[in-house]
Coordinates of C-alpha atoms and ligand atoms in Angstrom, one line a residue:
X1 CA 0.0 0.0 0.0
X2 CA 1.7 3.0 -1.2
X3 CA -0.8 5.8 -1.1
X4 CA -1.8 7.1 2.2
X5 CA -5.1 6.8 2.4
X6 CA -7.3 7.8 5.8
X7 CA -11.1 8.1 6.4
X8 CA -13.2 9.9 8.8
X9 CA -16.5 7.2 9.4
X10 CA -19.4 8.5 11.7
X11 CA -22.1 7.5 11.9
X12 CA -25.2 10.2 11.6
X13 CA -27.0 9.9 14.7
X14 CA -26.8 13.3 16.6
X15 CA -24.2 15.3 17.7
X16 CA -20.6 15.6 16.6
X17 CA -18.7 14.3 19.8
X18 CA -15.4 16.1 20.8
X19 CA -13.9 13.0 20.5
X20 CA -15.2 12.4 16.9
X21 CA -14.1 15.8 15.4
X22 CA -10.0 14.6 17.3
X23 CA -10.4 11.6 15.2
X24 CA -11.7 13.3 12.6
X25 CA -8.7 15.9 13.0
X26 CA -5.8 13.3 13.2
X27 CA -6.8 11.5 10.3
X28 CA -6.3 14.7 8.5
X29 CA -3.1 16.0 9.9
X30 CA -1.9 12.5 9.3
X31 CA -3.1 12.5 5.7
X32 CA -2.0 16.5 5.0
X33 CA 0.9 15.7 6.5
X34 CA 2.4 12.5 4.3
X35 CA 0.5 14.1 1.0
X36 CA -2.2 11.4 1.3
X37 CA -6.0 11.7 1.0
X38 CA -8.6 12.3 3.8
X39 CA -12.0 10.2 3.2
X40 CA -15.0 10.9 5.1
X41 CA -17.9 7.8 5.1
X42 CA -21.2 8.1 6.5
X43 CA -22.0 5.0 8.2
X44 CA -25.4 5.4 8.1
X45 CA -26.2 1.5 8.2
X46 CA -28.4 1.4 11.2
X47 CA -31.5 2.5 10.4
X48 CA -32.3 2.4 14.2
X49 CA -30.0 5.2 14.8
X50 CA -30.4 7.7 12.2
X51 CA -30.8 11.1 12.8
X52 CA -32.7 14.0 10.7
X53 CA -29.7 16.7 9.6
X54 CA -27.0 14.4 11.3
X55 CA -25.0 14.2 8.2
X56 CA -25.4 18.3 7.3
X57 CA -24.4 18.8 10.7
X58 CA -21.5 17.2 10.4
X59 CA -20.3 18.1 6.9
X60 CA -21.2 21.9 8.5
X61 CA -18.7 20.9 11.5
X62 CA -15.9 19.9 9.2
X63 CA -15.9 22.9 6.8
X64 CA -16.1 25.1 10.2
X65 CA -13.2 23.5 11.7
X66 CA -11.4 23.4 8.0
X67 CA -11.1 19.9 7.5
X68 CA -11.7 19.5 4.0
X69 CA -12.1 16.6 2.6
X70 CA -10.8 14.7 -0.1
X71 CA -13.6 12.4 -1.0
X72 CA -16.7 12.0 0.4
X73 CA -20.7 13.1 0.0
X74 CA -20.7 15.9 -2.4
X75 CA -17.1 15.5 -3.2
X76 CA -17.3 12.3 -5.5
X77 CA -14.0 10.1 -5.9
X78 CA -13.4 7.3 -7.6
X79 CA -15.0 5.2 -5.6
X80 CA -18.1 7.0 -4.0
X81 CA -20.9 7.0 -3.2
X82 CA -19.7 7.9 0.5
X83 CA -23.2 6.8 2.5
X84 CA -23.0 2.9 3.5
X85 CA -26.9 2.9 2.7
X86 CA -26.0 3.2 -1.1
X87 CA -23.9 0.3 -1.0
X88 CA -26.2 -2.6 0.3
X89 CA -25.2 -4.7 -2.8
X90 CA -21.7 -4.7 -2.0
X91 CA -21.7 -5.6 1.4
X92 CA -24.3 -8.3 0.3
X93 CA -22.6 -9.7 -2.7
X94 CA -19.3 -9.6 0.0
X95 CA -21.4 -11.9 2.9
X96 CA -22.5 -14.3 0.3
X97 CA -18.6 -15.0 -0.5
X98 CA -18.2 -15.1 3.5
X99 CA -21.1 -17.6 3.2
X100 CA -19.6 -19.8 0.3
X101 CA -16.3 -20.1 2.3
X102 CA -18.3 -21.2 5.5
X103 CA -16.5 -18.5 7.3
X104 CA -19.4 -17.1 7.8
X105 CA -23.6 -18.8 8.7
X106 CA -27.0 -18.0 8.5
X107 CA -28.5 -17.8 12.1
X108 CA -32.7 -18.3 12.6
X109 CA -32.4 -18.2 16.1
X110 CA -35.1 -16.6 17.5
X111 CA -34.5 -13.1 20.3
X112 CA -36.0 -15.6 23.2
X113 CA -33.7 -17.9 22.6
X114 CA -31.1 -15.4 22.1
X115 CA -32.3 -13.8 25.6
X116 CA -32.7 -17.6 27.8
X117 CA -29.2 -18.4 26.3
X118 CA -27.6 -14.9 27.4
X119 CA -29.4 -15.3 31.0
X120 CA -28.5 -18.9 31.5
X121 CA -24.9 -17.7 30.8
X122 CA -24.8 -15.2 33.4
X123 CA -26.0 -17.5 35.7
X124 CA -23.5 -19.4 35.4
X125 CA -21.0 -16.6 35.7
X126 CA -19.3 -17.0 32.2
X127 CA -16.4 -14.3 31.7
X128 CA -18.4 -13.5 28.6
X129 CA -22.2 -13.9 27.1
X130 CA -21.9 -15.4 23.5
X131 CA -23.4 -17.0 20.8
X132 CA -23.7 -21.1 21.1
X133 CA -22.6 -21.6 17.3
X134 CA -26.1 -23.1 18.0
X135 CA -27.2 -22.7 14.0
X136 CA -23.7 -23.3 12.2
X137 CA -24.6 -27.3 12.9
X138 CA -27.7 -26.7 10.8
X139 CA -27.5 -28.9 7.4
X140 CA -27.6 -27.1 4.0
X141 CA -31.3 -28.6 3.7
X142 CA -32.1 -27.1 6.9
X143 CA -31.1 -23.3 5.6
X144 CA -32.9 -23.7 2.8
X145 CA -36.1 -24.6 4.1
X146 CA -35.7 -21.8 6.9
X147 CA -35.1 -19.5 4.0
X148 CA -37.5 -20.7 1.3
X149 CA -40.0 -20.3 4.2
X150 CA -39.7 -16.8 4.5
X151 CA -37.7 -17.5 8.0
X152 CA -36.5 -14.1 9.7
X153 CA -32.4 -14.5 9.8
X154 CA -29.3 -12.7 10.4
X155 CA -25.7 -13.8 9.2
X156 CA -23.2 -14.3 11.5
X157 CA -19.2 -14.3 11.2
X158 CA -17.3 -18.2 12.6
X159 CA -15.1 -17.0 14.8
X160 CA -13.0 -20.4 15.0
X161 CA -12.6 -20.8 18.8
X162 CA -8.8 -21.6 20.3
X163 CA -6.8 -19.1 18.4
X164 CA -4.8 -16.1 19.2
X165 CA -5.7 -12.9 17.0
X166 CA -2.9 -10.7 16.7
X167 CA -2.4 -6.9 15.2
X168 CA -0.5 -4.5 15.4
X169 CA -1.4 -1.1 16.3
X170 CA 0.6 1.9 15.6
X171 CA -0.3 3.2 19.0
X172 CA -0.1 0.3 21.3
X173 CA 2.1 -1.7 19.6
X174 CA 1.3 -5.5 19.5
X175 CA -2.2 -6.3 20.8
X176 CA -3.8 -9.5 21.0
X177 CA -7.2 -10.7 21.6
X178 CA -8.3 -14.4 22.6
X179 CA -10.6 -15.7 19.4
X180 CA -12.4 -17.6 22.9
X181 CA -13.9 -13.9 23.5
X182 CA -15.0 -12.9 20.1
X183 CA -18.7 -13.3 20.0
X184 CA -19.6 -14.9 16.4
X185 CA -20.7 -11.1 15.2
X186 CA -23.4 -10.5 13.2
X187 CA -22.4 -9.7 9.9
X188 CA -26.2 -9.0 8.6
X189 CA -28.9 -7.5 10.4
X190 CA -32.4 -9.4 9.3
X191 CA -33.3 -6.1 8.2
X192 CA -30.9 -7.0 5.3
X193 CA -28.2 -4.3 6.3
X194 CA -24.7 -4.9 7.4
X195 CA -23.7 -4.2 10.6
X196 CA -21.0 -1.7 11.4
X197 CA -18.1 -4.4 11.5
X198 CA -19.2 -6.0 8.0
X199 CA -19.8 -2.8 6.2
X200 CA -16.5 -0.6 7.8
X201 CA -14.0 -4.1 7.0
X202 CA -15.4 -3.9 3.2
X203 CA -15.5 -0.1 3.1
X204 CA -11.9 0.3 4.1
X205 CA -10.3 -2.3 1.6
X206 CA -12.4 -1.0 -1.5
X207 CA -11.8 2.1 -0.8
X208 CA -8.3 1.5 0.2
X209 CA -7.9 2.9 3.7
X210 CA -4.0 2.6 4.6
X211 CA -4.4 3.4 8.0
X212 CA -7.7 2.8 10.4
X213 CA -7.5 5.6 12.9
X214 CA -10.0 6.0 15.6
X215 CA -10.9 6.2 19.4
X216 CA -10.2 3.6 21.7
X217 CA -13.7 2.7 22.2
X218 CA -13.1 0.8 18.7
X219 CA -10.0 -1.4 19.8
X220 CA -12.4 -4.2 21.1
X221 CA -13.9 -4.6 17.4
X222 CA -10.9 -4.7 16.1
X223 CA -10.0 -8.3 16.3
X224 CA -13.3 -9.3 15.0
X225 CA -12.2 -7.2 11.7
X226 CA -8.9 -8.8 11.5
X227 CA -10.7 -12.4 11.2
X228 CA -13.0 -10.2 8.4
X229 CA -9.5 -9.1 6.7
X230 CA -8.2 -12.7 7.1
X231 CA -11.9 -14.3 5.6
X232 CA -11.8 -12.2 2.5
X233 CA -7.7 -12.8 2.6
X234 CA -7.3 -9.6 1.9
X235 CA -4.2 -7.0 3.4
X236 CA -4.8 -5.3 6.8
X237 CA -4.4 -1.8 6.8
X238 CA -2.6 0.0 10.2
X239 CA -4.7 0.1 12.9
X240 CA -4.1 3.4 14.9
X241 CA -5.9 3.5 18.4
X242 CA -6.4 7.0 19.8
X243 CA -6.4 7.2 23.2
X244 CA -9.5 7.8 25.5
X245 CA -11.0 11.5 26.4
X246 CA -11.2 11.6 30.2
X247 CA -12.9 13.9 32.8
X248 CA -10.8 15.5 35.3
X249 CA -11.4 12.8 38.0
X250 CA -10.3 10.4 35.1
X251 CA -13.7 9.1 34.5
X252 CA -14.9 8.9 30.7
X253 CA -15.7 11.9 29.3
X254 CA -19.7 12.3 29.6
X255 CA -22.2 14.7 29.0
X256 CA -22.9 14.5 32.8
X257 CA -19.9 16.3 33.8
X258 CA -19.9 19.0 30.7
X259 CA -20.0 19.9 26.8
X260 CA -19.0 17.0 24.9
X261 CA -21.0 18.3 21.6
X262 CA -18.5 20.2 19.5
X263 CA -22.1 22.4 18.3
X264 CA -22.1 23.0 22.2
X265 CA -18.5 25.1 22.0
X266 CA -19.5 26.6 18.9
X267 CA -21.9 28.3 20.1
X268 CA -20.5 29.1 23.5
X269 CA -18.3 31.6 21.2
X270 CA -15.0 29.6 21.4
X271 CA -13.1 30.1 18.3
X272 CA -12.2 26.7 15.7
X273 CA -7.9 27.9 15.7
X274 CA -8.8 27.5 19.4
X275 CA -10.8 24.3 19.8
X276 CA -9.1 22.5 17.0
X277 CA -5.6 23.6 18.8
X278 CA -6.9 22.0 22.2
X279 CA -8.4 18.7 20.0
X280 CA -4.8 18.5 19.0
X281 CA -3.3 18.4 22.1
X282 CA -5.6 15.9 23.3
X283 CA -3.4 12.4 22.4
X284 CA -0.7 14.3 21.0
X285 CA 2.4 16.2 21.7
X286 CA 5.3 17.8 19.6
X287 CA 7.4 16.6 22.7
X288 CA 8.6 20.9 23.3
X289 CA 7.1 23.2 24.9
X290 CA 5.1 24.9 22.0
X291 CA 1.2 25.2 22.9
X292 CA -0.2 27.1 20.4
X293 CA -0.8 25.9 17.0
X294 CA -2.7 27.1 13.9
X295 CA -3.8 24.0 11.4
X296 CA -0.6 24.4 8.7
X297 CA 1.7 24.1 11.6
X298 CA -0.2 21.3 13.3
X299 CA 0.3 19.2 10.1
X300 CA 3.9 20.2 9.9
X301 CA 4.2 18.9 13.5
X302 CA 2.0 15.8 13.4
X303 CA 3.0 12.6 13.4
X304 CA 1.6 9.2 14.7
X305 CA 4.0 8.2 16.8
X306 CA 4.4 11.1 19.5
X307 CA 0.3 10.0 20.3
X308 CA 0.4 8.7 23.7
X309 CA -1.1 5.5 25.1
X310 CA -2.6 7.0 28.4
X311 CA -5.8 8.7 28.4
X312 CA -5.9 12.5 27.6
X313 CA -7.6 14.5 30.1
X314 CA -10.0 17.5 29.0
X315 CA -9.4 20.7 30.7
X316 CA -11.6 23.2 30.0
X317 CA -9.3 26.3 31.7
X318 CA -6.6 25.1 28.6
X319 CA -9.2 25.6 26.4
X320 CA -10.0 29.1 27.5
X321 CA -6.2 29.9 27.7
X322 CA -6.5 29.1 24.6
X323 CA -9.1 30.6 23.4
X324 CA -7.7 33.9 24.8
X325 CA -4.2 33.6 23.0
X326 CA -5.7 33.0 19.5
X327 CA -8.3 35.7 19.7
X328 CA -5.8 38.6 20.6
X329 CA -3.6 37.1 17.8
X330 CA -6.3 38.3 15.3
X331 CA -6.0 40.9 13.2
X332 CA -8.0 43.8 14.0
X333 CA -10.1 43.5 10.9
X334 CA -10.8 39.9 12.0
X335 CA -12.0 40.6 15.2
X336 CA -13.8 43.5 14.4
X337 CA -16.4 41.1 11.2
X338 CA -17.2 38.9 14.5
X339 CA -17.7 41.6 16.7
X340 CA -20.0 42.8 14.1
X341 CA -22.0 39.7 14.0
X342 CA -22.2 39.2 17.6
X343 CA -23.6 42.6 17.8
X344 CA -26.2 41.7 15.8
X345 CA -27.6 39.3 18.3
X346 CA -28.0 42.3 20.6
X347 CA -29.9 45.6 21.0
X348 CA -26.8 47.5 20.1
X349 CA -26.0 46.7 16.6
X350 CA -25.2 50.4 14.5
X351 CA -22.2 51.7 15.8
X352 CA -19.4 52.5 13.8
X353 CA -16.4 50.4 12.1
X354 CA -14.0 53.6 14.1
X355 CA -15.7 53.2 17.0
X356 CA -15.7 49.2 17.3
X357 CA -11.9 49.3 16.3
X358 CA -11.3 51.6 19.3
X359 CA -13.1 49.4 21.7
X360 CA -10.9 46.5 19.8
X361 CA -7.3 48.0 20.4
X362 CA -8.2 49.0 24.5
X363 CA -10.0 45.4 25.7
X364 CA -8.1 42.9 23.2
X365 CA -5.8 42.0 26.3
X366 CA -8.7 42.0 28.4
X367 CA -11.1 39.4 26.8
X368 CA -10.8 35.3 26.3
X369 CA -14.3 36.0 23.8
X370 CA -15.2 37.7 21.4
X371 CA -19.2 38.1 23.3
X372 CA -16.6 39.9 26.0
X373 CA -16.1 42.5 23.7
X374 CA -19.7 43.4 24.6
X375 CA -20.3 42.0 28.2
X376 CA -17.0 43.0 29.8
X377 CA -17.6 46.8 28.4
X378 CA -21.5 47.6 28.2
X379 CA -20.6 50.8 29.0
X380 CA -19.1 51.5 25.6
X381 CA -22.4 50.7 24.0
X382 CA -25.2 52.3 26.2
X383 CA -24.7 54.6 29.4
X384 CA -24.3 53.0 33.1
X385 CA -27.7 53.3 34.7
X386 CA -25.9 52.4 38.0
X387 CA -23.1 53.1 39.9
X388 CA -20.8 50.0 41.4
X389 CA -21.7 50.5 45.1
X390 CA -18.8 49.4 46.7
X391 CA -16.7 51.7 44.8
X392 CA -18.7 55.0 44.8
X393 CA -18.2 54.4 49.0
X394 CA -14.5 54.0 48.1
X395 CA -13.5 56.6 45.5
X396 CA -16.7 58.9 45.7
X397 CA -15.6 61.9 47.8
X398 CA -17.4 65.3 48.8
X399 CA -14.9 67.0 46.5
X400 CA -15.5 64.8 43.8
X401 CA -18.4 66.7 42.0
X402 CA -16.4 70.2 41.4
X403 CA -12.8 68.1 40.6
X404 CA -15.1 66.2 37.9
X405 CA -16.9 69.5 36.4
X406 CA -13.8 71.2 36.5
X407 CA -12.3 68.4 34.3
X408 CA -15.3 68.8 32.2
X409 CA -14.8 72.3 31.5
X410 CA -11.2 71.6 30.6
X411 CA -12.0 69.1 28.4
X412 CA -14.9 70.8 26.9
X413 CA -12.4 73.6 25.7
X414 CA -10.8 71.1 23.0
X415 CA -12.6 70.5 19.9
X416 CA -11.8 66.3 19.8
X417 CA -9.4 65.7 22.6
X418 CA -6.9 63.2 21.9
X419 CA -5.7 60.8 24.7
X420 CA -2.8 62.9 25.9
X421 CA -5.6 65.9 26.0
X422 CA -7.6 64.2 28.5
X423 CA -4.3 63.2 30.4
X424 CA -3.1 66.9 30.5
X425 CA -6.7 68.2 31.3
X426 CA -7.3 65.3 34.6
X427 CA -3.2 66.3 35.6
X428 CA -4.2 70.0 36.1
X429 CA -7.4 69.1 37.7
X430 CA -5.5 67.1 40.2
X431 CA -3.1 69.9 40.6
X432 CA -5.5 72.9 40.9
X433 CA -7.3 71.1 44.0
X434 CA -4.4 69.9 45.4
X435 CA -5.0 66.1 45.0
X436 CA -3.2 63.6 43.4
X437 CA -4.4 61.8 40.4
X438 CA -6.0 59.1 41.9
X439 CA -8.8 61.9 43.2
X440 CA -9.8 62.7 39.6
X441 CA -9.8 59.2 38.1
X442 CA -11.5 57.1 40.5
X443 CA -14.5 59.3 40.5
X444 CA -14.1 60.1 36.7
X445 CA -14.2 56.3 36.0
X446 CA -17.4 55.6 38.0
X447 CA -19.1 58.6 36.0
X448 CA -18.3 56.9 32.4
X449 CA -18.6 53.3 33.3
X450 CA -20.4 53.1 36.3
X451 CA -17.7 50.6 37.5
X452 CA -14.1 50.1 38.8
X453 CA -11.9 48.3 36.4
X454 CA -11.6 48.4 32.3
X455 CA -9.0 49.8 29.9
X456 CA -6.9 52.8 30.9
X457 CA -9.0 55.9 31.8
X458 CA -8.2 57.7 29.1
X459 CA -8.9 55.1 26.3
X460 CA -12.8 55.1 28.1
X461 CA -12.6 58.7 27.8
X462 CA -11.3 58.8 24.2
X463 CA -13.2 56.3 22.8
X464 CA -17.0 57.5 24.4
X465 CA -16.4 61.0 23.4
X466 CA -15.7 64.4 24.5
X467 CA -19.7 64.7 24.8
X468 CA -20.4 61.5 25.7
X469 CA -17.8 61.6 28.6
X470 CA -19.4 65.5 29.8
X471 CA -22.4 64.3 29.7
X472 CA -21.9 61.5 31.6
X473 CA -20.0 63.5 34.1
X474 CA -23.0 65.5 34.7
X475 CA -25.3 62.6 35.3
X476 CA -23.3 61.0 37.6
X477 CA -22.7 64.5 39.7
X478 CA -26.3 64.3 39.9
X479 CA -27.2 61.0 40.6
X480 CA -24.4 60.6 43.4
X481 CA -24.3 64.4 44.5
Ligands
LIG501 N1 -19.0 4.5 12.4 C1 -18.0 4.4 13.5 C2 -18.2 5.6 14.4 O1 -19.2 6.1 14.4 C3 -16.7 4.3 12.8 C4 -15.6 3.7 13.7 C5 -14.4 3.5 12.9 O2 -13.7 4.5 12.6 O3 -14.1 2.4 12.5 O4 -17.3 6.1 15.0

């Protein structure tokens, strides 16, 4: 197998898992990174499972994160279509050689029997429930009859009993499984579709995947696809294992204990450079000390075999770090089209490009989002109606009314005072009452925020306005007396 080859393979039935879009994500790093092709496969065989808009949802997720596929739905390729429920004929026309070989066997048993046998089993304490093998000692007259009569069926995989099934995984090395636990899998359902196992084995060959990579949570199948691979005698490809997503306390990472949807952190505001940096890092390390990633240098950095074993722990405060650091590394222009659109969503959408670039350049080493922008500064986008208690009782003096129209009058003198304007006017302020600085700003802060902390007092002042800033000044003199 020469060409690298990789696939992503969900299946459609909800939300895109944190975990899924790091699979997803490795498999294209991998492929970017060796020149290779990135396929993505519905698996869309359980009809059970499916999910309205599961598959737009997904596609949607990709192209966000900028993951572009190779091949896949709406991509063609040589050898689409990409939706498993297209290819029924294949994976039938591939069981009935399974059947011919007797490596695979028709199974009439019916769900009682399958439920008694499975109950009896734990009874008697068995390390594992499986299949008896009880219809593989039907004759060939038998079958027939059962399936001339219209008798429901599934088809099920001999897994010869006794051996040792070995592979090699490019993440754990040399596994091996114990053919004595491999249930005889059912290859196909009654309802005439494959399962997963059948229709993912015959998938990958004919569309020659040259490296399986996926979660964890698929190791345990994996021996019953080698004995597939080995049945149609056909090569294996590399099995890559990623390793599991864990909670803090270590447990498996479950919607009980947060967001595991990425639609969940999309819309919480975190940005894709962010979330797909953190994805990264979840498995995988350069081995330095470098943190922050865009997607070119993640494929120049990737590689298979710096993914660790052990499980990799989801910290949300990273993810917000990170957030942070790739937000203030956008250009202003950036920021300021997403600012735009947040603003929509609000009651205070119409101010200017000038003005919103301003706010940009004095909070952009405040915020972690781009909604903070907006939340962490309401006072650039409508008037404080109230004044932070505890700090009008701290920094709101009996002098504080005449140092703050005094300041006004000063500043009202200038046509548009720059920065360094309202800096002279609040130093001769301070030093025609005698006080020092402190005297004029605390005050003069409360009056055109309303609160205590923000970008430098000058920036507020600069950016609301000579009239905006006098105004506001007179309001508060009012209000706080
Ligand atoms: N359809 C499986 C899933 O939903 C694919 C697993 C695999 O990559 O083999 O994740």
């Amino acid at each position: 197998m020469d060409e690298i080859r990789v696939r992503y393979a969900p299946s459609p039935t909800g939300y895109v898992h944190i975990g899924n879009l790091r699979t997803a994500l490795y498999n294209y790093l991998f492929a970017k990174s060796k020149g290779g092709k990135f396929i993505l496969r519905i698996e869309d065989t359980d009809q059970t499972r499916k999910v309205e808009g599961a598959v737009e949802n997904i596609i949607s997720i990709l192209k966000w994160a900028g993951l572009d596929y190779d091949e896949g739905p709406m991509k063609g390729g040589s050898d689409g279509p990409y939706y498993q429920s297209e290819r029924l004929a294949i994976y039938s026309e591939h069981c009935g050689y399974l059947l011919e070989k007797k490596k695979a066997y028709y199974c009439f048993c019916t769900a009682e029997r399958l439920t008694a046998l499975r109950e009896e089993q734990q009874k008697q304490k068995l390390p594992q429930t499986k299949y008896d093998k009880h219809c593989l000692h039907l004759s060939e007259d038998e079958v027939k009859k059962n399936l001339d009569a219209g008798m429901p069926h599934v088809i099920r995989l001999n897994v010869e009993p006794g051996q040792i099934i070995k592979f090699r995984d490019y993440v754990r090395e040399d596994v091996e499984f114990h053919s004595d636990m491999v249930d005889d899998q059912i290859l196909m359902k009654s309802d005439g579709f494959p399962t997963y196992h059948l229709a993912n084995v015959i998938d990958d060959h004919l569309m020659k995947v040259s490296h399986v990579i996926r979660g964890e949570e698929w190791l345990p199948s994996t021996p019953k696809h080698v004995l597939l691979y080995d049945a149609f005698g056909w090569e294996k490809p590399v099995f890559a294992h990623l390793p599991l997503l864990l909670n803090p306390d270590r447990s498996k990472l479950s919607k009980r204990q947060g967001d595991v949807a990425v639609e969940d952190y999309r819309k919480k505001g975190y940005l894709k450079e962010a979330l797909i940096n953190f994805i990264a890092l979840l498995g995988w390390t350069a081995g330095d000390d470098k943190e922050i990633y865009n997607l070119d240098e993640l494929i120049k950095s990737f590689s298979l075999d710096r993914v660790n074993k052990s499980g990799a722990v989801f910290d949300i405060e990273k993810l917000n770090w990170l957030n942070a650091e790739h937000l203030r590394a956008k250009p202003d222009e950036e920021i300021l089209g997403m600012l735009k659109e947040e603003l929509t969503e609000t009651k205070y959408a119409g101010f200017s490009d000038d003005y919103l670039l301003n706010i940009i350049a004095a909070m952009r080493p405040r915020v972690s989002f781009i909604k903070e922008f907006i939340t962490n500064c309401l006072y650039f986008y409508e008037d404080p109606e109230t004044y932070e208690e505890a700090s009008v009782k701290k920094g709101w003096k009996p002098q504080s009314k005449d140092i703050l129209m005094k300041f006004a009058e000063k500043i009202s003198l200038f046509d548009t005072p720059a920065k360094e304007e309202y800096e002279k006017a609040l130093k001769e302020t301070a030093a025609e009452f005698s006080v020092g600085n402190g005297a004029v700003i605390h005050p003069l802060r409360l009056a055109t925020s309303g609160v205590s902390g923000g970008p430098g007092i000058f920036d507020i002042c600069f950016i609301l306005g000579k009239e905006k800033t006098v105004e506001r000044i007179k309001r508060a003199v009012e209000v706080l007396k």
